[in-house]
mmCIF file of C-alpha atoms in Angstrom:
data_model
loop_
_atom_site.group_PDB
_atom_site.id
_atom_site.type_symbol
_atom_site.label_atom_id
_atom_site.label_comp_id
_atom_site.label_asym_id
_atom_site.label_seq_id
_atom_site.Cartn_x
_atom_site.Cartn_y
_atom_site.Cartn_z
ATOM 1 C CA MET A 1 -33.177 90.160 0.467
ATOM 2 C CA THR A 2 -36.674 89.026 -0.305
ATOM 3 C CA LEU A 3 -37.200 86.218 -2.784
ATOM 4 C CA THR A 4 -40.207 84.075 -3.621
ATOM 5 C CA ILE A 5 -39.274 80.322 -3.817
ATOM 6 C CA GLY A 6 -41.811 77.894 -4.702
ATOM 7 C CA SER A 7 -41.283 73.969 -5.017
ATOM 8 C CA LEU A 8 -38.104 72.396 -5.129
ATOM 9 C CA THR A 9 -37.012 69.213 -6.697
ATOM 10 C CA SER A 10 -33.996 66.856 -6.031
ATOM 11 C CA SER A 11 -31.484 66.094 -8.731
ATOM 12 C CA SER A 12 -32.088 63.346 -11.101
ATOM 13 C CA VAL A 13 -28.382 61.933 -10.495
ATOM 14 C CA ILE A 14 -28.972 61.344 -6.546
ATOM 15 C CA THR A 15 -31.123 58.260 -5.457
ATOM 16 C CA ARG A 16 -32.669 57.884 -2.125
ATOM 17 C CA HIS A 17 -31.896 54.331 -0.515
ATOM 18 C CA PRO A 18 -34.710 52.216 -0.407
ATOM 19 C CA ALA A 19 -34.069 51.210 3.274
ATOM 20 C CA ASN A 20 -34.843 54.969 4.408
ATOM 21 C CA PRO A 21 -34.800 56.007 6.970
ATOM 22 C CA ILE A 22 -31.549 53.999 8.043
ATOM 23 C CA LEU A 23 -32.038 55.002 11.445
ATOM 24 C CA THR A 24 -34.966 55.727 13.658
ATOM 25 C CA ALA A 25 -35.693 56.134 17.089
ATOM 26 C CA ASP A 26 -37.023 52.662 17.155
ATOM 27 C CA SER A 27 -33.472 51.602 16.176
ATOM 28 C CA VAL A 28 -32.075 52.559 19.366
ATOM 29 C CA PRO A 29 -32.164 50.281 22.501
ATOM 30 C CA TYR A 30 -32.611 53.422 24.937
ATOM 31 C CA PRO A 31 -35.643 55.997 25.199
ATOM 32 C CA THR A 32 -35.431 58.592 22.631
ATOM 33 C CA ALA A 33 -37.563 60.611 20.347
ATOM 34 C CA LEU A 34 -35.625 61.878 17.456
ATOM 35 C CA THR A 35 -32.344 60.591 16.204
ATOM 36 C CA PHE A 36 -30.609 62.584 13.188
ATOM 37 C CA ASN A 37 -28.111 64.873 11.841
ATOM 38 C CA ALA A 38 -25.462 62.195 12.303
ATOM 39 C CA GLY A 39 -21.968 62.244 11.274
ATOM 40 C CA VAL A 40 -20.666 59.257 9.337
ATOM 41 C CA THR A 41 -17.428 58.030 8.293
ATOM 42 C CA LYS A 42 -15.419 54.957 7.652
ATOM 43 C CA PHE A 43 -12.830 53.866 10.346
ATOM 44 C CA GLN A 44 -10.899 50.756 10.901
ATOM 45 C CA GLY A 45 -12.642 49.083 8.374
ATOM 46 C CA GLN A 46 -16.338 49.483 9.449
ATOM 47 C CA TYR A 47 -18.534 52.439 8.861
ATOM 48 C CA ILE A 48 -19.023 54.591 12.100
ATOM 49 C CA MET A 49 -22.101 56.763 12.924
ATOM 50 C CA VAL A 50 -22.430 59.338 15.602
ATOM 51 C CA PHE A 51 -26.085 60.667 15.688
ATOM 52 C CA ARG A 52 -27.781 63.221 17.746
ATOM 53 C CA ASN A 53 -30.462 62.106 20.114
ATOM 54 C CA ASP A 54 -33.303 64.730 21.470
ATOM 55 C CA HIS A 55 -35.332 62.875 24.135
ATOM 56 C CA GLY A 56 -38.877 62.972 24.567
ATOM 57 C CA SER A 57 -42.234 61.686 23.215
ATOM 58 C CA VAL A 58 -42.876 60.933 19.588
ATOM 59 C CA LYS A 59 -46.820 60.084 20.562
ATOM 60 C CA ASP A 60 -47.296 63.239 22.703
ATOM 61 C CA GLN A 61 -44.887 65.394 20.272
ATOM 62 C CA THR A 62 -43.063 66.679 23.225
ATOM 63 C CA LEU A 63 -39.241 67.102 24.055
ATOM 64 C CA GLU A 64 -37.587 66.904 27.353
ATOM 65 C CA PRO A 65 -35.488 70.044 28.169
ATOM 66 C CA SER A 66 -32.448 70.719 25.824
ATOM 67 C CA HIS A 67 -29.820 69.669 28.530
ATOM 68 C CA THR A 68 -30.888 65.845 28.090
ATOM 69 C CA THR A 69 -29.554 65.778 24.362
ATOM 70 C CA ASP A 70 -26.764 63.514 23.666
ATOM 71 C CA LEU A 71 -25.028 61.820 20.851
ATOM 72 C CA GLY A 72 -25.457 58.053 20.321
ATOM 73 C CA LEU A 73 -22.842 55.790 18.564
ATOM 74 C CA ALA A 74 -23.627 53.045 15.699
ATOM 75 C CA TYR A 75 -21.440 50.760 13.724
ATOM 76 C CA SER A 76 -22.026 49.030 10.336
ATOM 77 C CA LYS A 77 -20.537 46.501 7.820
ATOM 78 C CA ASP A 78 -22.161 48.029 4.916
ATOM 79 C CA GLY A 79 -23.278 51.469 5.726
ATOM 80 C CA ILE A 80 -26.926 50.657 5.586
ATOM 81 C CA HIS A 81 -27.848 48.577 8.271
ATOM 82 C CA TRP A 82 -26.580 49.855 11.816
ATOM 83 C CA ASP A 83 -25.775 48.102 15.354
ATOM 84 C CA VAL A 84 -26.646 50.764 17.648
ATOM 85 C CA GLN A 85 -24.689 50.693 20.886
ATOM 86 C CA SER A 86 -26.724 50.096 24.343
ATOM 87 C CA LYS A 87 -25.908 53.886 25.516
ATOM 88 C CA PRO A 88 -24.935 57.232 24.568
ATOM 89 C CA CYS A 89 -21.382 57.770 23.838
ATOM 90 C CA TRP A 90 -21.033 61.397 24.736
ATOM 91 C CA LYS A 91 -23.097 64.235 26.535
ATOM 92 C CA LEU A 92 -22.038 67.668 27.812
ATOM 93 C CA TYR A 93 -23.736 69.379 30.454
ATOM 94 C CA ASP A 94 -22.300 71.742 33.028
ATOM 95 C CA GLU A 95 -23.078 75.161 34.908
ATOM 96 C CA GLU A 96 -22.104 76.783 31.325
ATOM 97 C CA ILE A 97 -22.771 74.364 28.581
ATOM 98 C CA THR A 98 -26.499 73.319 27.813
ATOM 99 C CA ARG A 99 -25.745 70.611 25.335
ATOM 100 C CA VAL A 100 -23.755 69.048 22.593
ATOM 101 C CA TYR A 101 -25.256 68.228 19.175
ATOM 102 C CA ASP A 102 -25.077 67.830 15.436
ATOM 103 C CA PRO A 103 -21.660 66.157 15.367
ATOM 104 C CA ARG A 104 -19.475 65.784 11.967
ATOM 105 C CA LEU A 105 -16.580 62.952 11.668
ATOM 106 C CA THR A 106 -13.257 63.265 9.835
ATOM 107 C CA VAL A 107 -10.532 60.810 9.607
ATOM 108 C CA MET A 108 -7.062 61.996 9.628
ATOM 109 C CA ASP A 109 -3.783 60.204 10.813
ATOM 110 C CA GLY A 110 -5.557 57.095 12.131
ATOM 111 C CA ARG A 111 -7.891 59.024 14.380
ATOM 112 C CA VAL A 112 -11.312 60.396 14.346
ATOM 113 C CA TYR A 113 -12.135 64.213 14.697
ATOM 114 C CA MET A 114 -15.407 65.252 15.720
ATOM 115 C CA CYS A 115 -16.871 68.806 15.214
ATOM 116 C CA PHE A 116 -19.666 69.615 17.113
ATOM 117 C CA ALA A 117 -21.968 72.322 18.308
ATOM 118 C CA VAL A 118 -22.684 73.204 21.915
ATOM 119 C CA ASP A 119 -25.244 75.620 23.319
ATOM 120 C CA THR A 120 -24.270 77.525 26.359
ATOM 121 C CA ARG A 121 -25.726 80.432 28.413
ATOM 122 C CA HIS A 122 -23.609 83.094 26.780
ATOM 123 C CA GLY A 123 -24.169 81.800 22.977
ATOM 124 C CA VAL A 124 -23.529 78.905 20.357
ATOM 125 C CA ARG A 125 -20.159 77.642 20.111
ATOM 126 C CA GLY A 126 -18.476 75.038 17.592
ATOM 127 C CA GLY A 127 -15.907 72.924 18.983
ATOM 128 C CA ILE A 128 -13.359 69.981 17.717
ATOM 129 C CA ALA A 129 -12.926 66.623 19.697
ATOM 130 C CA VAL A 130 -10.482 63.837 18.860
ATOM 131 C CA THR A 131 -11.230 60.114 19.917
ATOM 132 C CA ASP A 132 -9.533 56.875 19.138
ATOM 133 C CA ASP A 133 -12.625 54.618 20.563
ATOM 134 C CA PHE A 134 -15.614 56.844 20.847
ATOM 135 C CA ASP A 135 -15.602 56.233 24.475
ATOM 136 C CA LYS A 136 -13.108 59.010 25.468
ATOM 137 C CA PHE A 137 -13.220 62.405 23.604
ATOM 138 C CA GLU A 138 -10.456 65.076 24.013
ATOM 139 C CA ILE A 139 -11.947 68.506 23.203
ATOM 140 C CA LEU A 140 -8.980 70.434 21.188
ATOM 141 C CA SER A 141 -10.741 73.652 20.660
ATOM 142 C CA MET A 142 -13.882 75.780 20.969
ATOM 143 C CA SER A 143 -14.885 78.815 19.253
ATOM 144 C CA ALA A 144 -16.287 81.856 20.600
ATOM 145 C CA PRO A 145 -19.759 82.690 19.971
ATOM 146 C CA ASP A 146 -21.688 82.630 17.741
ATOM 147 C CA ASN A 147 -20.164 80.264 15.394
ATOM 148 C CA ARG A 148 -21.177 76.214 14.297
ATOM 149 C CA ASN A 149 -21.707 73.954 11.598
ATOM 150 C CA MET A 150 -17.940 73.388 11.593
ATOM 151 C CA VAL A 151 -16.418 70.562 9.368
ATOM 152 C CA LEU A 152 -12.783 69.610 8.642
ATOM 153 C CA PHE A 153 -11.023 68.836 5.517
ATOM 154 C CA PRO A 154 -9.586 65.435 5.918
ATOM 155 C CA GLU A 155 -5.875 66.430 5.234
ATOM 156 C CA LYS A 156 -4.016 69.393 5.731
ATOM 157 C CA ILE A 157 -3.806 71.957 2.964
ATOM 158 C CA ASN A 158 -0.573 74.011 2.448
ATOM 159 C CA GLY A 159 0.714 72.948 5.955
ATOM 160 C CA ASN A 160 -2.501 74.064 7.778
ATOM 161 C CA TYR A 161 -5.729 72.271 9.114
ATOM 162 C CA VAL A 162 -8.644 73.899 7.515
ATOM 163 C CA ARG A 163 -12.438 74.160 8.446
ATOM 164 C CA LEU A 164 -15.453 75.533 6.962
ATOM 165 C CA GLU A 165 -17.769 76.997 9.491
ATOM 166 C CA ARG A 166 -20.836 79.314 9.658
ATOM 167 C CA PRO A 167 -20.788 82.320 12.070
ATOM 168 C CA PHE A 168 -24.030 84.099 13.031
ATOM 169 C CA PRO A 169 -23.246 87.922 12.373
ATOM 170 C CA VAL A 170 -26.710 89.112 13.377
ATOM 171 C CA TYR A 171 -25.703 92.703 13.752
ATOM 172 C CA SER A 172 -23.993 93.118 10.526
ATOM 173 C CA ARG A 173 -25.890 91.119 8.341
ATOM 174 C CA GLY A 174 -29.214 91.523 9.726
ATOM 175 C CA LYS A 175 -31.446 88.391 10.793
ATOM 176 C CA ASP A 176 -30.756 85.155 9.439
ATOM 177 C CA GLN A 177 -28.494 86.226 6.638
ATOM 178 C CA PHE A 178 -25.889 83.725 7.245
ATOM 179 C CA ASP A 179 -22.790 82.329 5.122
ATOM 180 C CA ILE A 180 -20.009 80.063 4.772
ATOM 181 C CA TRP A 181 -16.747 80.824 5.772
ATOM 182 C CA LEU A 182 -13.075 78.904 5.944
ATOM 183 C CA SER A 183 -10.584 79.149 8.662
ATOM 184 C CA GLN A 184 -7.182 77.676 9.120
ATOM 185 C CA SER A 185 -4.915 76.262 11.953
ATOM 186 C CA PRO A 186 -1.539 75.189 12.567
ATOM 187 C CA ASP A 187 -2.561 72.729 15.294
ATOM 188 C CA LEU A 188 -6.472 72.391 15.586
ATOM 189 C CA LYS A 189 -6.444 74.651 18.433
ATOM 190 C CA TYR A 190 -5.912 78.016 17.198
ATOM 191 C CA TRP A 191 -7.802 79.125 14.378
ATOM 192 C CA GLY A 192 -7.444 82.262 12.108
ATOM 193 C CA ASP A 193 -6.857 83.720 8.557
ATOM 194 C CA THR A 194 -10.644 83.820 8.206
ATOM 195 C CA ASP A 195 -12.093 84.263 4.732
ATOM 196 C CA LEU A 196 -15.669 84.214 3.197
ATOM 197 C CA VAL A 197 -16.306 81.507 0.906
ATOM 198 C CA LEU A 198 -20.026 81.778 -0.183
ATOM 199 C CA GLY A 199 -22.776 84.115 0.696
ATOM 200 C CA VAL A 200 -26.353 83.158 0.931
ATOM 201 C CA GLU A 201 -27.080 85.617 -1.979
ATOM 202 C CA HIS A 202 -25.212 83.368 -4.389
ATOM 203 C CA VAL A 203 -27.335 80.247 -3.802
ATOM 204 C CA PRO A 204 -30.580 80.895 -6.035
ATOM 205 C CA TYR A 205 -32.872 78.751 -3.781
ATOM 206 C CA ALA A 206 -31.879 80.101 -0.393
ATOM 207 C CA ASN A 207 -33.449 83.223 1.019
ATOM 208 C CA ASP A 208 -32.720 82.866 4.440
ATOM 209 C CA LYS A 209 -28.981 81.485 5.294
ATOM 210 C CA ILE A 210 -26.526 78.722 4.111
ATOM 211 C CA GLY A 211 -23.913 76.888 5.928
ATOM 212 C CA PRO A 212 -21.463 73.546 5.504
ATOM 213 C CA ALA A 213 -23.110 70.254 5.842
ATOM 214 C CA ALA A 214 -20.894 67.133 5.484
ATOM 215 C CA PRO A 215 -17.069 67.166 5.571
ATOM 216 C CA PRO A 216 -15.905 67.617 1.988
ATOM 217 C CA ILE A 217 -14.221 64.639 -0.119
ATOM 218 C CA ARG A 218 -11.144 64.793 -2.118
ATOM 219 C CA THR A 219 -11.690 64.359 -5.899
ATOM 220 C CA SER A 220 -9.617 64.869 -8.944
ATOM 221 C CA LYS A 221 -11.597 67.946 -9.873
ATOM 222 C CA GLY A 222 -11.739 69.463 -6.236
ATOM 223 C CA TRP A 223 -13.281 69.334 -2.985
ATOM 224 C CA LEU A 224 -16.454 68.084 -3.054
ATOM 225 C CA THR A 225 -18.568 69.947 -0.533
ATOM 226 C CA THR A 226 -22.285 69.677 0.585
ATOM 227 C CA ILE A 227 -24.028 72.851 1.946
ATOM 228 C CA HIS A 228 -27.536 73.199 3.858
ATOM 229 C CA ALA A 229 -29.531 76.012 2.398
ATOM 230 C CA VAL A 230 -32.583 77.491 3.853
ATOM 231 C CA ASP A 231 -35.436 79.375 2.508
ATOM 232 C CA ILE A 232 -38.313 80.971 4.645
ATOM 233 C CA ASP A 233 -41.836 81.455 3.641
ATOM 234 C CA ALA A 234 -44.220 83.373 6.111
ATOM 235 C CA ASN A 235 -47.270 81.790 4.636
ATOM 236 C CA ARG A 236 -46.161 78.518 5.984
ATOM 237 C CA GLY A 237 -48.250 77.349 8.945
ATOM 238 C CA LYS A 238 -48.004 74.475 11.322
ATOM 239 C CA ASN A 239 -45.312 71.841 9.712
ATOM 240 C CA GLY A 240 -44.319 69.574 12.327
ATOM 241 C CA TRP A 241 -44.646 69.506 16.439
ATOM 242 C CA GLU A 242 -44.388 73.136 16.737
ATOM 243 C CA PRO A 243 -47.066 75.987 16.572
ATOM 244 C CA THR A 244 -45.585 77.062 13.159
ATOM 245 C CA TRP A 245 -42.406 76.246 11.324
ATOM 246 C CA LYS A 246 -41.693 78.477 8.262
ATOM 247 C CA LYS A 247 -38.447 77.018 7.219
ATOM 248 C CA ARG A 248 -37.348 74.599 4.433
ATOM 249 C CA TYR A 249 -33.814 73.232 4.699
ATOM 250 C CA THR A 250 -32.438 71.616 1.250
ATOM 251 C CA ALA A 251 -28.996 70.246 0.180
ATOM 252 C CA GLY A 252 -26.750 71.962 -2.316
ATOM 253 C CA ILE A 253 -23.268 70.898 -3.605
ATOM 254 C CA MET A 254 -20.208 72.762 -4.739
ATOM 255 C CA LEU A 255 -16.583 72.359 -5.575
ATOM 256 C CA LEU A 256 -13.692 74.013 -4.220
ATOM 257 C CA ASP A 257 -10.252 74.288 -5.590
ATOM 258 C CA LEU A 258 -7.866 71.569 -3.888
ATOM 259 C CA ASP A 259 -5.026 73.978 -3.270
ATOM 260 C CA ASN A 260 -6.901 77.044 -2.124
ATOM 261 C CA PRO A 261 -10.323 75.864 -0.527
ATOM 262 C CA LYS A 262 -11.391 79.384 -0.451
ATOM 263 C CA LYS A 263 -12.201 79.827 -4.030
ATOM 264 C CA VAL A 264 -15.388 77.985 -5.187
ATOM 265 C CA ILE A 265 -14.926 76.587 -8.820
ATOM 266 C CA GLY A 266 -18.029 74.967 -9.413
ATOM 267 C CA LEU A 267 -21.669 75.503 -7.773
ATOM 268 C CA TYR A 268 -24.839 73.629 -8.653
ATOM 269 C CA LYS A 269 -27.304 76.254 -8.911
ATOM 270 C CA GLU A 270 -30.270 73.983 -7.805
ATOM 271 C CA PRO A 271 -30.889 71.826 -5.104
ATOM 272 C CA LEU A 272 -29.201 68.372 -4.969
ATOM 273 C CA LEU A 273 -31.601 66.948 -2.521
ATOM 274 C CA ALA A 274 -34.939 68.772 -1.567
ATOM 275 C CA PRO A 275 -37.688 67.683 0.743
ATOM 276 C CA GLU A 276 -40.034 65.455 -1.257
ATOM 277 C CA VAL A 277 -41.035 61.857 0.317
ATOM 278 C CA SER A 278 -42.979 61.274 3.332
ATOM 279 C CA TYR A 279 -40.134 60.847 5.926
ATOM 280 C CA GLU A 280 -38.907 64.460 4.923
ATOM 281 C CA THR A 281 -42.139 65.917 4.693
ATOM 282 C CA ASP A 282 -44.686 64.507 6.856
ATOM 283 C CA GLY A 283 -45.094 63.751 10.414
ATOM 284 C CA GLY A 284 -41.506 64.972 11.816
ATOM 285 C CA PHE A 285 -40.514 67.315 14.417
ATOM 286 C CA ARG A 286 -39.779 69.732 11.671
ATOM 287 C CA ASN A 287 -40.961 68.920 8.203
ATOM 288 C CA ASP A 288 -39.213 69.908 5.064
ATOM 289 C CA VAL A 289 -35.746 69.452 6.596
ATOM 290 C CA ILE A 290 -33.074 67.884 5.200
ATOM 291 C CA PHE A 291 -29.395 68.222 6.605
ATOM 292 C CA PRO A 292 -26.446 66.081 5.117
ATOM 293 C CA GLY A 293 -23.870 65.180 7.904
ATOM 294 C CA GLY A 294 -21.629 62.568 6.374
ATOM 295 C CA MET A 295 -20.245 61.886 3.050
ATOM 296 C CA ILE A 296 -18.496 58.814 2.019
ATOM 297 C CA LEU A 297 -16.613 58.283 -1.555
ATOM 298 C CA GLU A 298 -16.545 54.364 -2.107
ATOM 299 C CA ASP A 299 -13.879 52.690 -4.239
ATOM 300 C CA ASP A 300 -16.213 52.146 -7.155
ATOM 301 C CA GLY A 301 -17.210 55.933 -7.084
ATOM 302 C CA GLU A 302 -20.303 55.774 -5.415
ATOM 303 C CA VAL A 303 -20.884 58.571 -3.199
ATOM 304 C CA LYS A 304 -22.879 57.832 -0.091
ATOM 305 C CA ILE A 305 -24.767 60.903 1.539
ATOM 306 C CA TYR A 306 -26.110 60.604 4.890
ATOM 307 C CA TYR A 307 -28.605 63.150 5.932
ATOM 308 C CA GLY A 308 -30.988 64.025 8.823
ATOM 309 C CA ALA A 309 -34.582 64.383 7.811
ATOM 310 C CA ALA A 310 -37.224 66.492 9.213
ATOM 311 C CA ASP A 311 -34.959 66.531 12.523
ATOM 312 C CA THR A 312 -36.441 63.350 13.212
ATOM 313 C CA VAL A 313 -34.606 60.250 11.654
ATOM 314 C CA GLU A 314 -31.341 59.747 9.591
ATOM 315 C CA CYS A 315 -31.370 59.024 5.904
ATOM 316 C CA LEU A 316 -29.127 57.912 3.209
ATOM 317 C CA ALA A 317 -28.814 58.869 -0.560
ATOM 318 C CA THR A 318 -26.080 57.974 -3.368
ATOM 319 C CA ALA A 319 -24.857 59.310 -6.585
ATOM 320 C CA HIS A 320 -21.607 58.670 -8.552
ATOM 321 C CA VAL A 321 -18.920 61.055 -7.881
ATOM 322 C CA ASP A 322 -18.564 62.006 -11.662
ATOM 323 C CA ASP A 323 -22.197 63.102 -11.580
ATOM 324 C CA LEU A 324 -21.941 65.242 -8.575
ATOM 325 C CA VAL A 325 -18.611 66.894 -9.954
ATOM 326 C CA LYS A 326 -20.206 67.475 -13.451
ATOM 327 C CA LEU A 327 -23.447 69.372 -11.465
ATOM 328 C CA CYS A 328 -20.982 71.457 -9.851
ATOM 329 C CA LEU A 329 -18.865 72.438 -13.046
ATOM 330 C CA GLU A 330 -21.657 72.789 -15.272
ATOM 331 C CA GLY A 331 -23.885 74.975 -12.764
ATOM 332 C CA ASN A 332 -27.484 74.688 -13.788
ATOM 333 C CA LYS A 333 -27.005 74.512 -17.620
#
C-alpha cells in the first residue's frame, strides 16, 4: 500500500500537560540517556511508573550496547511529579535474551501484571510477568517470535484473560505491514483463540504499521483503547541521532465491544496525538515519535495518557473520557 501522508495534527480534545516532559534522563539518579515508553498505573493508593532506560551519552548522541537497557521505577502522589528510585528495578540479559523493554502495567485482583518485550538472538518476543512489590518479577508466559506490543485488559472477559498484540508477519504481509490482533488465555500462560482486530489499511494516517499502545480502560460504551500508528516517508532525512529516520509515530484511539473486544465499534479516523511540540519533534533520539504506554481513568472523568516522546522522554496528555468516547463513535465526522 502506498500513501502520501502530509502534516498531521492532534485532536482538540486532548491537552498536553504544561509540566512536560514529566520524566527525563536528568530526573534519574543513575547514569542513563533515554527514559521513555513507560507503563503507568495506580496501585495501592499511588501512581506507579516503570520506564525504559537506554544508556549512553546525550551529549555525544551515542548509545551503549542494547544489553545495557533496563527498566526504572518511579512513584508519584499526583501522577505528575515523580520520585525515581535509586536503581533500576528489572533487567534481563543472558545467553539468549539481549534486553527487556517497553513495559505495560495492568492491575488485576490486587497484583500488577507487566507486559514487556524482549530482544533475543532468535527473534523478538513478548512476555507477561507479575509483581507485588516491583522488586521481584515472576514471568508467567513468553510468546513465540516475532510478537510484541502486548497489553492486558484489566479484567477477564467471558471467563478468559485477554490481550492485544502485534505480530510481525513479514513473510505473509510484506515488510512493515503489521496489524493489531487479540488472543485469549484461561491462565495467563497459554494463549490462543487469536483473531485480527484492526488492520493497518483501516487507519488513514498510517501507511507502515499499527499496534496496541496503552492497556485498555473500561467505559460504559466500550473498551477505550489507544493505538500507535506509523507512517513512513522516503524523503525524510536525518531526524534524530541516526543517519536517517524516515518514520513518524502518532497515537490513535478506538472503542472495542465490552463483551466481544475483537469487535471495533468506534475508530477515530485522525490522530489523537501527533508530534507537534519541541520535545516530540526536535533533539530526540528519533524525532516525531509519540508512543502511549499508560492510560488512567480518574474518578472525575479525566483520562491521563502517558506517552514516550522522540524515544527520549516521558510525557503526559489529558482529556475527558466522554470526549474520547465521542471521538471514537463519531469517527472523523
